[in-house]
PDB file of C-alpha atoms in Angstrom:
ATOM      1  CA  TYR F  27      -0.006  -0.023  -0.019  1.00 46.00           C
ATOM      2  CA  HIS F  28       0.840   3.647  -0.298  1.00 51.00           C
ATOM      3  CA  LEU F  29      -0.295   6.301   2.109  1.00 55.00           C
ATOM      4  CA  CYS F  30      -2.021   9.390   0.805  1.00 61.00           C
ATOM      5  CA  GLU F  31       0.117  12.442   1.456  1.00 58.00           C
ATOM      6  CA  GLY F  32      -3.004  14.415   2.266  1.00 59.00           C
ATOM      7  CA  CYS F  33      -5.012  12.132   4.647  1.00 62.00           C
ATOM      8  CA  GLN F  34      -2.658   9.181   5.332  1.00 61.00           C
ATOM      9  CA  GLN F  35      -5.297   6.779   4.041  1.00 61.00           C
ATOM     10  CA  ALA F  36      -3.964   3.465   2.696  1.00 58.00           C
ATOM     11  CA  TYR F  37      -4.402   3.762  -1.074  1.00 55.00           C
ATOM     12  CA  GLY F  38      -3.480   2.234  -4.372  1.00 50.00           C
ATOM     13  CA  GLU F  39      -3.973  -1.459  -3.942  1.00 48.00           C
ATOM     14  CA  ALA F  40      -5.054  -1.826  -7.553  1.00 45.00           C
ATOM     15  CA  ILE F  41      -2.802   0.823  -9.099  1.00 45.00           C
ATOM     16  CA  ALA F  42       0.496  -0.173 -10.671  1.00 44.00           C
ATOM     17  CA  HIS F  43       1.935   3.290  -9.706  1.00 41.00           C
ATOM     18  CA  SER F  44       4.279   3.051 -12.640  1.00 44.00           C
ATOM     19  CA  GLY F  45       5.956   6.428 -12.897  1.00 44.00           C
ATOM     20  CA  THR F  46       3.909   7.959 -10.052  1.00 46.00           C
ATOM     21  CA  GLU F  47       4.516   9.175  -6.562  1.00 49.00           C
ATOM     22  CA  TYR F  48       2.212   8.427  -3.659  1.00 50.00           C
ATOM     23  CA  ALA F  49      -1.419   9.269  -4.041  1.00 59.00           C
ATOM     24  CA  GLN F  50      -2.526  12.766  -3.191  1.00 61.00           C
ATOM     25  CA  LYS F  51      -5.850  14.083  -2.035  1.00 63.00           C
ATOM     26  CA  SER F  52      -7.230  17.132  -3.827  1.00 60.00           C
ATOM     27  CA  GLY F  53      -7.712  20.233  -1.693  1.00 61.00           C
ATOM     28  CA  ASP F  54     -11.311  20.841  -2.866  1.00 59.00           C
ATOM     29  CA  ASP F  55     -12.799  17.342  -2.589  1.00 63.00           C
ATOM     30  CA  ASP F  56     -12.255  13.933  -1.102  1.00 63.00           C
ATOM     31  CA  HIS F  57     -11.088  12.377  -4.361  1.00 65.00           C
ATOM     32  CA  HIS F  58      -7.651  10.813  -4.536  1.00 65.00           C
ATOM     33  CA  TYR F  59      -5.227  11.200  -7.361  1.00 67.00           C
ATOM     34  CA  THR F  60      -1.879   9.912  -8.545  1.00 65.00           C
ATOM     35  CA  LYS F  61       0.964  12.318  -9.093  1.00 63.00           C
ATOM     36  CA  CYS F  62       3.502  12.345 -11.935  1.00 59.00           C
ATOM     37  CA  LYS F  63       6.921  12.064 -10.347  1.00 54.00           C
ATOM     38  CA  ASP F  64       8.425  14.329 -13.025  1.00 54.00           C
ATOM     39  CA  CYS F  65       6.141  17.367 -12.943  1.00 59.00           C
ATOM     40  CA  GLU F  66       3.925  16.611  -9.891  1.00 62.00           C
ATOM     41  CA  THR F  67       0.729  17.014 -11.969  1.00 64.00           C
ATOM     42  CA  LEU F  68      -2.246  15.223 -10.401  1.00 65.00           C
ATOM     43  CA  PHE F  69      -4.083  12.664 -12.512  1.00 62.00           C
ATOM     44  CA  ASP F  70      -7.435  10.912 -11.836  1.00 60.00           C
ATOM     45  CA  PRO F  71      -6.641   7.182 -11.622  1.00 53.00           C
ATOM     46  CA  GLN F  72     -10.014   6.401 -13.185  1.00 47.00           C
ATOM     47  CA  GLU F  73     -11.297   3.687 -10.795  1.00 38.00           C
ATOM     48  CA  HIS F  74      -7.812   2.334 -10.084  1.00 35.00           C
ATOM     49  CA  VAL F  75      -7.350   1.004 -13.622  1.00 38.00           C
ATOM     50  CA  LEU F  76      -5.091   3.330 -15.588  1.00 42.00           C
ATOM     51  CA  SER F  77      -1.634   4.311 -14.392  1.00 46.00           C
ATOM     52  CA  TYR F  78      -0.052   7.498 -15.703  1.00 45.00           C
ATOM     53  CA  THR F  79       3.580   7.310 -16.732  1.00 49.00           C
ATOM     54  CA  ASP F  80       6.420   9.860 -16.819  1.00 50.00           C
ATOM     55  CA  LYS F  81       6.139  13.008 -18.911  1.00 53.00           C
ATOM     56  CA  ASP F  82       7.899  12.632 -22.229  1.00 56.00           C
ATOM     57  CA  ASP F  83       8.401  15.811 -24.236  1.00 56.00           C
ATOM     58  CA  SER F  84       5.672  17.488 -22.229  1.00 55.00           C
ATOM     59  CA  VAL F  85       3.153  14.708 -23.058  1.00 56.00           C
ATOM     60  CA  HIS F  86       1.911  12.355 -20.435  1.00 58.00           C
ATOM     61  CA  SER F  87       1.077   8.766 -21.378  1.00 61.00           C
ATOM     62  CA  VAL F  88      -1.503   6.378 -20.012  1.00 58.00           C
ATOM     63  CA  ALA F  89      -1.172   2.577 -19.891  1.00 57.00           C
ATOM     64  CA  CYS F  90      -3.804  -0.050 -20.666  1.00 53.00           C
ATOM     65  CA  SER F  91      -4.226  -2.227 -17.626  1.00 50.00           C
ATOM     66  CA  VAL F  92      -4.436  -5.381 -19.782  1.00 50.00           C
ATOM     67  CA  CYS F  93      -1.723  -5.184 -22.450  1.00 54.00           C
ATOM     68  CA  LYS F  94       0.440  -2.559 -20.698  1.00 56.00           C
ATOM     69  CA  LYS F  95       0.819  -0.465 -23.907  1.00 59.00           C
ATOM     70  CA  THR F  96       1.026   3.211 -23.350  1.00 61.00           C
ATOM     71  CA  PHE F  97      -0.790   5.880 -25.378  1.00 57.00           C
ATOM     72  CA  PRO F  98      -0.527   9.688 -25.296  1.00 55.00           C
ATOM     73  CA  ASP F  99      -3.317  11.021 -23.138  1.00 51.00           C
ATOM     74  CA  GLU F 100      -3.707  14.182 -25.287  1.00 42.00           C
ATOM     75  CA  GLN F 101      -4.468  12.068 -28.345  1.00 38.00           C
ATOM     76  CA  HIS F 102      -7.561  10.616 -26.671  1.00 33.00           C
ATOM     77  CA  GLU F 103      -6.492   7.016 -27.223  1.00 36.00           C
ATOM     78  CA  ILE F 104      -8.588   6.001 -24.275  1.00 40.00           C
ATOM     79  CA  ASP F 105     -12.223   6.196 -25.327  1.00 43.00           C
ATOM     80  CA  GLY F 106     -14.507   5.763 -22.285  1.00 45.00           C
ATOM     81  CA  ALA F 107     -13.721   2.288 -20.867  1.00 45.00           C
ATOM     82  CA  ALA F 108     -12.040   0.934 -23.972  1.00 49.00           C
ATOM     83  CA  CYS F 109      -8.372   1.124 -24.816  1.00 48.00           C
ATOM     84  CA  LYS F 110      -7.299   1.664 -28.465  1.00 48.00           C
ATOM     85  CA  CYS F 111      -5.517  -1.711 -28.306  1.00 51.00           C
ATOM     86  CA  GLY F 112      -8.947  -3.358 -28.121  1.00 50.00           C
ATOM     87  CA  HIS F 113      -8.990  -4.389 -24.533  1.00 48.00           C
ATOM     88  CA  GLN F 114     -11.675  -3.383 -22.128  1.00 45.00           C
ATOM     89  CA  VAL F 115      -9.938  -1.248 -19.557  1.00 43.00           C
ATOM     90  CA  GLY F 116      -9.735  -2.937 -16.137  1.00 43.00           C
ATOM     91  CA  THR F 117     -11.516  -6.230 -16.806  1.00 52.00           C
ATOM     92  CA  HIS F 118     -12.515  -8.686 -19.498  1.00 64.00           C
ATOM     93  CA  THR F 119     -16.275  -9.128 -19.711  1.00 75.00           C
ATOM     94  CA  LEU F 120     -18.646 -11.464 -21.597  1.00 83.00           C
ATOM     95  CA  VAL F 121     -20.573 -10.014 -24.542  1.00 87.00           C
ATOM     96  CA  VAL F 122     -24.323 -10.776 -24.131  1.00 89.00           C
ATOM     97  CA  ASP F 123     -26.814 -10.189 -26.970  1.00 90.00           C
ATOM     98  CA  ALA F 124     -30.256  -8.622 -26.737  1.00 88.00           C
ATOM     99  CA  ASN F 125     -31.853 -12.051 -26.097  1.00 91.00           C
ATOM    100  CA  GLY F 126     -29.544 -12.799 -23.202  1.00 92.00           C
ATOM    101  CA  TYR F 127     -27.298 -15.236 -25.079  1.00 94.00           C
ATOM    102  CA  THR F 128     -23.517 -15.271 -25.085  1.00 93.00           C
ATOM    103  CA  ASP F 129     -21.101 -17.082 -27.329  1.00 94.00           C
ATOM    104  CA  GLY F 130     -18.219 -16.542 -24.905  1.00 90.00           C
ATOM    105  CA  SER F 131     -16.857 -13.539 -26.735  1.00 88.00           C
ATOM    106  CA  CYS F 132     -14.883 -11.087 -24.614  1.00 80.00           C
ATOM    107  CA  SER F 133     -15.381  -7.373 -24.676  1.00 73.00           C
ATOM    108  CA  CYS F 134     -11.792  -7.085 -25.860  1.00 67.00           C
ATOM    109  CA  GLY F 135     -12.673  -8.731 -29.127  1.00 72.00           C
ATOM    110  CA  LYS F 136      -9.694 -11.041 -28.944  1.00 69.00           C
ATOM    111  CA  GLU F 137     -10.533 -13.848 -26.550  1.00 76.00           C
ATOM    112  CA  ASN F 138     -13.252 -16.384 -25.692  1.00 85.00           C
ATOM    113  CA  LEU F 139     -14.007 -16.523 -22.038  1.00 84.00           C
ATOM    114  CA  LEU F 140     -16.195 -19.688 -22.025  1.00 89.00           C
ATOM    115  CA  PHE F 141     -14.838 -22.220 -24.528  1.00 91.00           C
ATOM    116  CA  THR F 142     -11.571 -23.858 -25.243  1.00 89.00           C
ATOM    117  CA  VAL F 143     -11.154 -25.574 -28.650  1.00 92.00           C
ATOM    118  CA  ASP F 144      -8.509 -27.735 -30.222  1.00 92.00           C
ATOM    119  CA  ALA F 145      -6.889 -27.432 -33.685  1.00 92.00           C
ATOM    120  CA  THR F 146      -9.561 -29.652 -35.311  1.00 93.00           C
ATOM    121  CA  GLY F 147     -12.400 -27.355 -34.214  1.00 94.00           C
ATOM    122  CA  MET F 148     -13.629 -29.528 -31.361  1.00 94.00           C
ATOM    123  CA  ILE F 149     -14.924 -27.713 -28.238  1.00 94.00           C
ATOM    124  CA  LEU F 150     -13.089 -29.301 -25.341  1.00 92.00           C
ATOM    125  CA  THR F 151     -14.321 -27.455 -22.257  1.00 89.00           C
ATOM    126  CA  VAL F 152     -17.128 -25.059 -21.392  1.00 89.00           C
ATOM    127  CA  LYS F 153     -16.826 -22.885 -18.338  1.00 83.00           C
ATOM    128  CA  ALA F 154     -19.779 -23.228 -16.005  1.00 74.00           C
ATOM    129  CA  ASP F 155     -21.115 -19.752 -15.375  1.00 77.00           C
ATOM    130  CA  ALA F 156     -24.178 -19.354 -13.120  1.00 81.00           C
ATOM    131  CA  GLU F 157     -24.678 -15.735 -14.335  1.00 82.00           C
ATOM    132  CA  HIS F 158     -24.650 -16.591 -18.044  1.00 87.00           C
ATOM    133  CA  THR F 159     -26.799 -19.664 -18.630  1.00 94.00           C
ATOM    134  CA  LYS F 160     -28.014 -19.014 -22.182  1.00 95.00           C
ATOM    135  CA  ILE F 161     -25.237 -20.153 -24.633  1.00 95.00           C
ATOM    136  CA  LYS F 162     -24.786 -19.875 -28.379  1.00 95.00           C
ATOM    137  CA  ILE F 163     -21.966 -21.981 -29.743  1.00 95.00           C
ATOM    138  CA  PRO F 164     -19.739 -19.625 -31.815  1.00 93.00           C
ATOM    139  CA  ALA F 165     -18.851 -20.262 -35.459  1.00 92.00           C
ATOM    140  CA  GLU F 166     -15.200 -19.875 -34.622  1.00 91.00           C
ATOM    141  CA  ILE F 167     -12.831 -19.449 -31.652  1.00 90.00           C
ATOM    142  CA  ASN F 168      -9.485 -17.714 -32.023  1.00 83.00           C
ATOM    143  CA  GLY F 169      -9.633 -18.145 -35.780  1.00 86.00           C
ATOM    144  CA  ILE F 170     -10.498 -21.866 -35.631  1.00 92.00           C
ATOM    145  CA  ALA F 171     -13.818 -22.993 -37.167  1.00 93.00           C
ATOM    146  CA  VAL F 172     -15.913 -24.778 -34.525  1.00 95.00           C
ATOM    147  CA  LYS F 173     -17.145 -28.084 -36.016  1.00 95.00           C
ATOM    148  CA  THR F 174     -18.036 -30.386 -33.084  1.00 95.00           C
ATOM    149  CA  ILE F 175     -18.186 -30.862 -29.315  1.00 95.00           C
ATOM    150  CA  SER F 176     -16.243 -33.141 -27.065  1.00 93.00           C
ATOM    151  CA  ALA F 177     -18.345 -35.500 -24.870  1.00 89.00           C
ATOM    152  CA  ALA F 178     -15.702 -37.559 -23.147  1.00 86.00           C
ATOM    153  CA  SER F 179     -16.734 -39.102 -19.860  1.00 77.00           C
ATOM    154  CA  SER F 180     -13.912 -37.384 -18.070  1.00 74.00           C
ATOM    155  CA  GLY F 181     -11.355 -34.645 -18.848  1.00 78.00           C
ATOM    156  CA  ASN F 182     -12.505 -32.579 -21.905  1.00 86.00           C
ATOM    157  CA  MET F 183     -16.227 -33.055 -21.459  1.00 89.00           C
ATOM    158  CA  GLY F 184     -17.664 -30.217 -23.552  1.00 92.00           C
ATOM    159  CA  PHE F 185     -21.166 -29.586 -22.274  1.00 94.00           C
ATOM    160  CA  ARG F 186     -21.608 -32.989 -20.680  1.00 93.00           C
ATOM    161  CA  GLY F 187     -22.649 -32.673 -17.032  1.00 92.00           C
ATOM    162  CA  ASN F 188     -23.044 -28.856 -17.162  1.00 93.00           C
ATOM    163  CA  THR F 189     -25.741 -28.216 -14.665  1.00 94.00           C
ATOM    164  CA  THR F 190     -25.894 -24.386 -15.041  1.00 94.00           C
ATOM    165  CA  ILE F 191     -26.830 -24.097 -18.773  1.00 96.00           C
ATOM    166  CA  THR F 192     -30.551 -23.435 -19.386  1.00 96.00           C
ATOM    167  CA  ASP F 193     -30.635 -22.608 -23.136  1.00 97.00           C
ATOM    168  CA  ILE F 194     -28.287 -23.738 -25.958  1.00 97.00           C
ATOM    169  CA  ILE F 195     -28.115 -22.773 -29.651  1.00 96.00           C
ATOM    170  CA  VAL F 196     -26.117 -25.123 -31.844  1.00 96.00           C
ATOM    171  CA  PRO F 197     -25.545 -23.387 -35.211  1.00 93.00           C
ATOM    172  CA  VAL F 198     -25.385 -24.832 -38.671  1.00 93.00           C
ATOM    173  CA  THR F 199     -21.623 -24.512 -38.627  1.00 93.00           C
ATOM    174  CA  ILE F 200     -21.491 -27.607 -36.342  1.00 96.00           C
ATOM    175  CA  THR F 201     -21.145 -30.582 -38.620  1.00 95.00           C
ATOM    176  CA  SER F 202     -21.267 -33.415 -36.028  1.00 94.00           C
ATOM    177  CA  LEU F 203     -22.613 -34.107 -32.596  1.00 95.00           C
ATOM    178  CA  PRO F 204     -21.187 -36.895 -30.471  1.00 94.00           C
ATOM    179  CA  ASN F 205     -23.157 -39.347 -28.414  1.00 95.00           C
ATOM    180  CA  SER F 206     -24.019 -37.799 -25.007  1.00 95.00           C
ATOM    181  CA  ALA F 207     -23.447 -34.284 -26.298  1.00 96.00           C
ATOM    182  CA  PHE F 208     -25.617 -32.715 -23.599  1.00 96.00           C
ATOM    183  CA  ASN F 209     -25.810 -35.685 -21.260  1.00 95.00           C
ATOM    184  CA  GLY F 210     -26.493 -34.540 -17.694  1.00 95.00           C
ATOM    185  CA  CYS F 211     -27.416 -30.975 -18.515  1.00 95.00           C
ATOM    186  CA  SER F 212     -30.121 -31.115 -15.829  1.00 95.00           C
ATOM    187  CA  SER F 213     -31.088 -27.427 -16.014  1.00 96.00           C
ATOM    188  CA  LEU F 214     -31.435 -27.301 -19.831  1.00 97.00           C
ATOM    189  CA  VAL F 215     -34.879 -26.054 -20.777  1.00 98.00           C
ATOM    190  CA  SER F 216     -34.469 -25.133 -24.488  1.00 97.00           C
ATOM    191  CA  ALA F 217     -32.194 -26.442 -27.215  1.00 98.00           C
ATOM    192  CA  VAL F 218     -31.954 -25.061 -30.757  1.00 97.00           C
ATOM    193  CA  ILE F 219     -30.243 -27.810 -32.817  1.00 97.00           C
ATOM    194  CA  LEU F 220     -29.417 -26.367 -36.280  1.00 95.00           C
ATOM    195  CA  ALA F 221     -26.272 -28.466 -36.668  1.00 95.00           C
ATOM    196  CA  ASP F 222     -25.703 -29.885 -40.132  1.00 96.00           C
ATOM    197  CA  ILE F 223     -26.217 -33.484 -39.014  1.00 97.00           C
ATOM    198  CA  ALA F 224     -28.297 -36.404 -40.207  1.00 96.00           C
ATOM    199  CA  GLU F 225     -29.050 -38.053 -36.854  1.00 96.00           C
ATOM    200  CA  LEU F 226     -29.795 -36.761 -33.387  1.00 97.00           C
ATOM    201  CA  PRO F 227     -27.338 -39.038 -31.675  1.00 96.00           C
ATOM    202  CA  GLN F 228     -27.595 -41.563 -28.891  1.00 95.00           C
ATOM    203  CA  GLN F 229     -28.108 -40.131 -25.349  1.00 95.00           C
ATOM    204  CA  CYS F 230     -27.838 -36.595 -26.737  1.00 97.00           C
ATOM    205  CA  PHE F 231     -30.332 -35.389 -24.026  1.00 97.00           C
ATOM    206  CA  HIS F 232     -29.891 -38.173 -21.523  1.00 96.00           C
ATOM    207  CA  ASN F 233     -30.719 -36.954 -18.031  1.00 96.00           C
ATOM    208  CA  CYS F 234     -31.897 -33.558 -19.385  1.00 97.00           C
ATOM    209  CA  LYS F 235     -34.990 -33.704 -17.203  1.00 94.00           C
ATOM    210  CA  SER F 236     -35.938 -30.041 -17.596  1.00 97.00           C
ATOM    211  CA  LEU F 237     -35.980 -29.975 -21.399  1.00 98.00           C
ATOM    212  CA  SER F 238     -39.272 -28.442 -22.538  1.00 98.00           C
ATOM    213  CA  ALA F 239     -38.697 -26.965 -26.024  1.00 98.00           C
ATOM    214  CA  LEU F 240     -36.603 -28.171 -28.920  1.00 98.00           C
ATOM    215  CA  VAL F 241     -35.789 -26.817 -32.369  1.00 98.00           C
ATOM    216  CA  LEU F 242     -34.751 -29.479 -34.874  1.00 97.00           C
ATOM    217  CA  SER F 243     -32.797 -28.847 -38.094  1.00 96.00           C
ATOM    218  CA  ALA F 244     -34.305 -30.085 -41.365  1.00 96.00           C
ATOM    219  CA  SER F 245     -31.040 -31.991 -42.009  1.00 96.00           C
ATOM    220  CA  ILE F 246     -32.023 -34.446 -39.241  1.00 96.00           C
ATOM    221  CA  THR F 247     -33.609 -37.472 -40.911  1.00 95.00           C
ATOM    222  CA  THR F 248     -33.125 -39.925 -38.017  1.00 95.00           C
ATOM    223  CA  ILE F 249     -33.546 -39.690 -34.263  1.00 96.00           C
ATOM    224  CA  HIS F 250     -31.659 -42.430 -32.399  1.00 96.00           C
ATOM    225  CA  LYS F 251     -34.050 -44.546 -30.340  1.00 95.00           C
ATOM    226  CA  ASN F 252     -32.098 -43.564 -27.217  1.00 95.00           C
ATOM    227  CA  ALA F 253     -31.457 -39.924 -28.110  1.00 97.00           C
ATOM    228  CA  PHE F 254     -33.328 -38.735 -25.043  1.00 97.00           C
ATOM    229  CA  GLY F 255     -32.137 -41.470 -22.655  1.00 94.00           C
ATOM    230  CA  ILE F 256     -32.201 -45.150 -22.050  1.00 92.00           C
ATOM    231  CA  SER F 257     -34.836 -45.551 -19.291  1.00 93.00           C
ATOM    232  CA  ASP F 258     -37.986 -43.828 -17.999  1.00 92.00           C
ATOM    233  CA  LYS F 259     -35.815 -42.346 -15.233  1.00 92.00           C
ATOM    234  CA  THR F 260     -33.479 -40.506 -17.549  1.00 93.00           C
ATOM    235  CA  ILE F 261     -35.767 -39.182 -20.319  1.00 95.00           C
ATOM    236  CA  PRO F 262     -37.182 -35.588 -20.345  1.00 95.00           C
ATOM    237  CA  THR F 263     -40.931 -36.139 -19.854  1.00 95.00           C
ATOM    238  CA  THR F 264     -41.139 -32.315 -19.793  1.00 96.00           C
ATOM    239  CA  LEU F 265     -40.580 -31.958 -23.547  1.00 97.00           C
ATOM    240  CA  LYS F 266     -43.865 -30.584 -24.865  1.00 97.00           C
ATOM    241  CA  THR F 267     -42.887 -28.313 -27.827  1.00 98.00           C
ATOM    242  CA  ILE F 268     -40.897 -28.951 -30.987  1.00 98.00           C
ATOM    243  CA  TYR F 269     -40.168 -26.439 -33.677  1.00 98.00           C
ATOM    244  CA  TYR F 270     -39.187 -28.194 -36.910  1.00 98.00           C
ATOM    245  CA  VAL F 271     -37.270 -26.314 -39.612  1.00 96.00           C
ATOM    246  CA  GLY F 272     -38.384 -28.684 -42.387  1.00 95.00           C
ATOM    247  CA  THR F 273     -41.665 -29.392 -44.110  1.00 96.00           C
ATOM    248  CA  GLN F 274     -44.687 -31.286 -42.751  1.00 97.00           C
ATOM    249  CA  ASN F 275     -43.904 -34.209 -45.070  1.00 97.00           C
ATOM    250  CA  ALA F 276     -40.293 -34.375 -43.808  1.00 97.00           C
ATOM    251  CA  TRP F 277     -41.556 -34.356 -40.183  1.00 97.00           C
ATOM    252  CA  ASP F 278     -44.006 -37.147 -40.908  1.00 96.00           C
ATOM    253  CA  ALA F 279     -41.205 -39.181 -42.500  1.00 96.00           C
ATOM    254  CA  LEU F 280     -39.007 -38.594 -39.474  1.00 96.00           C
ATOM    255  CA  MET F 281     -41.719 -39.703 -37.094  1.00 95.00           C
ATOM    256  CA  ASP F 282     -42.332 -42.882 -39.170  1.00 95.00           C
ATOM    257  CA  LYS F 283     -38.698 -43.830 -38.473  1.00 93.00           C
ATOM    258  CA  VAL F 284     -39.062 -43.093 -34.742  1.00 93.00           C
ATOM    259  CA  ASN F 285     -42.146 -45.285 -34.592  1.00 92.00           C
ATOM    260  CA  THR F 286     -40.300 -48.084 -36.345  1.00 90.00           C
ATOM    261  CA  ASP F 287     -37.350 -47.918 -33.962  1.00 84.00           C
ATOM    262  CA  ASN F 288     -39.768 -48.096 -30.952  1.00 81.00           C
ATOM    263  CA  GLY F 289     -37.204 -46.892 -28.421  1.00 90.00           C
ATOM    264  CA  LYS F 290     -37.379 -44.301 -25.652  1.00 94.00           C
ATOM    265  CA  ALA F 291     -37.356 -41.571 -28.309  1.00 95.00           C
ATOM    266  CA  LYS F 292     -40.831 -42.705 -29.219  1.00 95.00           C
ATOM    267  CA  THR F 293     -41.942 -42.448 -25.573  1.00 95.00           C
ATOM    268  CA  VAL F 294     -40.655 -38.913 -25.378  1.00 96.00           C
ATOM    269  CA  LEU F 295     -42.043 -37.718 -28.735  1.00 96.00           C
ATOM    270  CA  ASP F 296     -45.443 -39.327 -28.060  1.00 95.00           C
ATOM    271  CA  GLY F 297     -45.649 -36.895 -25.107  1.00 95.00           C
ATOM    272  CA  VAL F 298     -45.009 -33.820 -27.194  1.00 97.00           C
ATOM    273  CA  SER F 299     -48.201 -31.841 -27.478  1.00 97.00           C
ATOM    274  CA  ASN F 300     -47.103 -29.109 -29.873  1.00 97.00           C
ATOM    275  CA  VAL F 301     -45.232 -29.618 -33.120  1.00 97.00           C
ATOM    276  CA  TYR F 302     -44.813 -26.495 -35.228  1.00 98.00           C
ATOM    277  CA  ILE F 303     -43.530 -26.389 -38.811  1.00 98.00           C
ATOM    278  CA  TYR F 304     -41.382 -23.515 -40.052  1.00 97.00           C
ATOM    279  CA  SER F 305     -42.711 -20.870 -42.447  1.00 96.00           C
ATOM    280  CA  PRO F 306     -40.779 -17.834 -43.554  1.00 93.00           C
ATOM    281  CA  THR F 307     -44.107 -16.012 -44.269  1.00 94.00           C
ATOM    282  CA  ASN F 308     -46.974 -15.385 -41.920  1.00 95.00           C
ATOM    283  CA  GLU F 309     -49.057 -18.559 -41.682  1.00 95.00           C
ATOM    284  CA  ALA F 310     -51.216 -19.410 -38.768  1.00 94.00           C
ATOM    285  CA  GLY F 311     -50.075 -22.300 -36.657  1.00 95.00           C
ATOM    286  CA  LYS F 312     -46.490 -22.143 -37.940  1.00 97.00           C
ATOM    287  CA  TRP F 313     -43.350 -20.471 -36.636  1.00 97.00           C
ATOM    288  CA  HIS F 314     -40.503 -18.158 -37.803  1.00 96.00           C
ATOM    289  CA  TRP F 315     -37.300 -16.693 -36.428  1.00 95.00           C
ATOM    290  CA  LYS F 316     -37.627 -13.709 -34.070  1.00 90.00           C
ATOM    291  CA  ASP F 317     -35.898 -10.644 -35.531  1.00 82.00           C
ATOM    292  CA  GLY F 318     -34.269 -12.728 -38.304  1.00 79.00           C
ATOM    293  CA  ALA F 319     -32.577 -16.120 -38.517  1.00 75.00           C
ATOM    294  CA  GLU F 320     -29.350 -14.853 -37.176  1.00 79.00           C
ATOM    295  CA  ASN F 321     -30.862 -14.612 -33.660  1.00 79.00           C
ATOM    296  CA  MET F 322     -32.097 -18.213 -33.863  1.00 89.00           C
ATOM    297  CA  ILE F 323     -35.057 -17.587 -31.501  1.00 92.00           C
ATOM    298  CA  PRO F 324     -38.251 -19.369 -32.635  1.00 95.00           C
ATOM    299  CA  VAL F 325     -41.651 -17.602 -32.266  1.00 96.00           C
ATOM    300  CA  LEU F 326     -45.145 -18.434 -33.578  1.00 96.00           C
ATOM    301  CA  TRP F 327     -46.816 -16.369 -36.238  1.00 95.00           C
ATOM    302  CA  ASP F 328     -49.694 -14.284 -34.977  1.00 87.00           C
TER     303      ASP F 328
END
């Protein structure tokens, strides 16, 4: 700690104090400032994030708290809370869209705060975050196209066993889903599966006992007989609404296969009371995308 020269208050825990003397207290208010050691000018530390450096040719510089780069203060390189380098000053925060979903993007525009991905485009881990439970899988992470999700029983488990997530959007950029992709996501209420896959895989929603609404891609032509679980104790009897992206004929053909397989998927789907078919134009009893397909939120036509 440093002691304020004016009031002797312990001060500066979060300030690097690079190029500064001890903090000073202004004579006309209770606000504390840092002081340039070269010219003794007082500077507002701006919530203990920025640290002012030495004067160079009569120009003071300010340092980004994340990347440590310095920028001339007079050139207004610091714009509000954002540094010109792209980092959010002081902290990295998740970007959340208007519908409450996050794809893990950081406010700095350079990192993903939720996902790790390997070189093949497989999501390895997903950080559990009780404050951000609505997740949209990103098309890419750190320049790597995201193609699938890990579902190992230990280690890199992807979404498996994530008990905080309530809503998931799987975009068309995903080209494969493993068995048990969302196994054990006990708080999952809504899933939008737009992945470019032919089959909803085995135990995809095993032990997802809160699942109540599902969007299914038109590319899905088969639902594994155990896609929702392997016993009455593990299937989501709460599933009551399905939004299908394909045509009525395609849905009927899909259900014919489910009835032939006669597994637990049939038990679950027999309990679905509302099946809605997609229509891009207003048609009673059908659905469309809220505010455009890019948001991937299904709503019924009026």
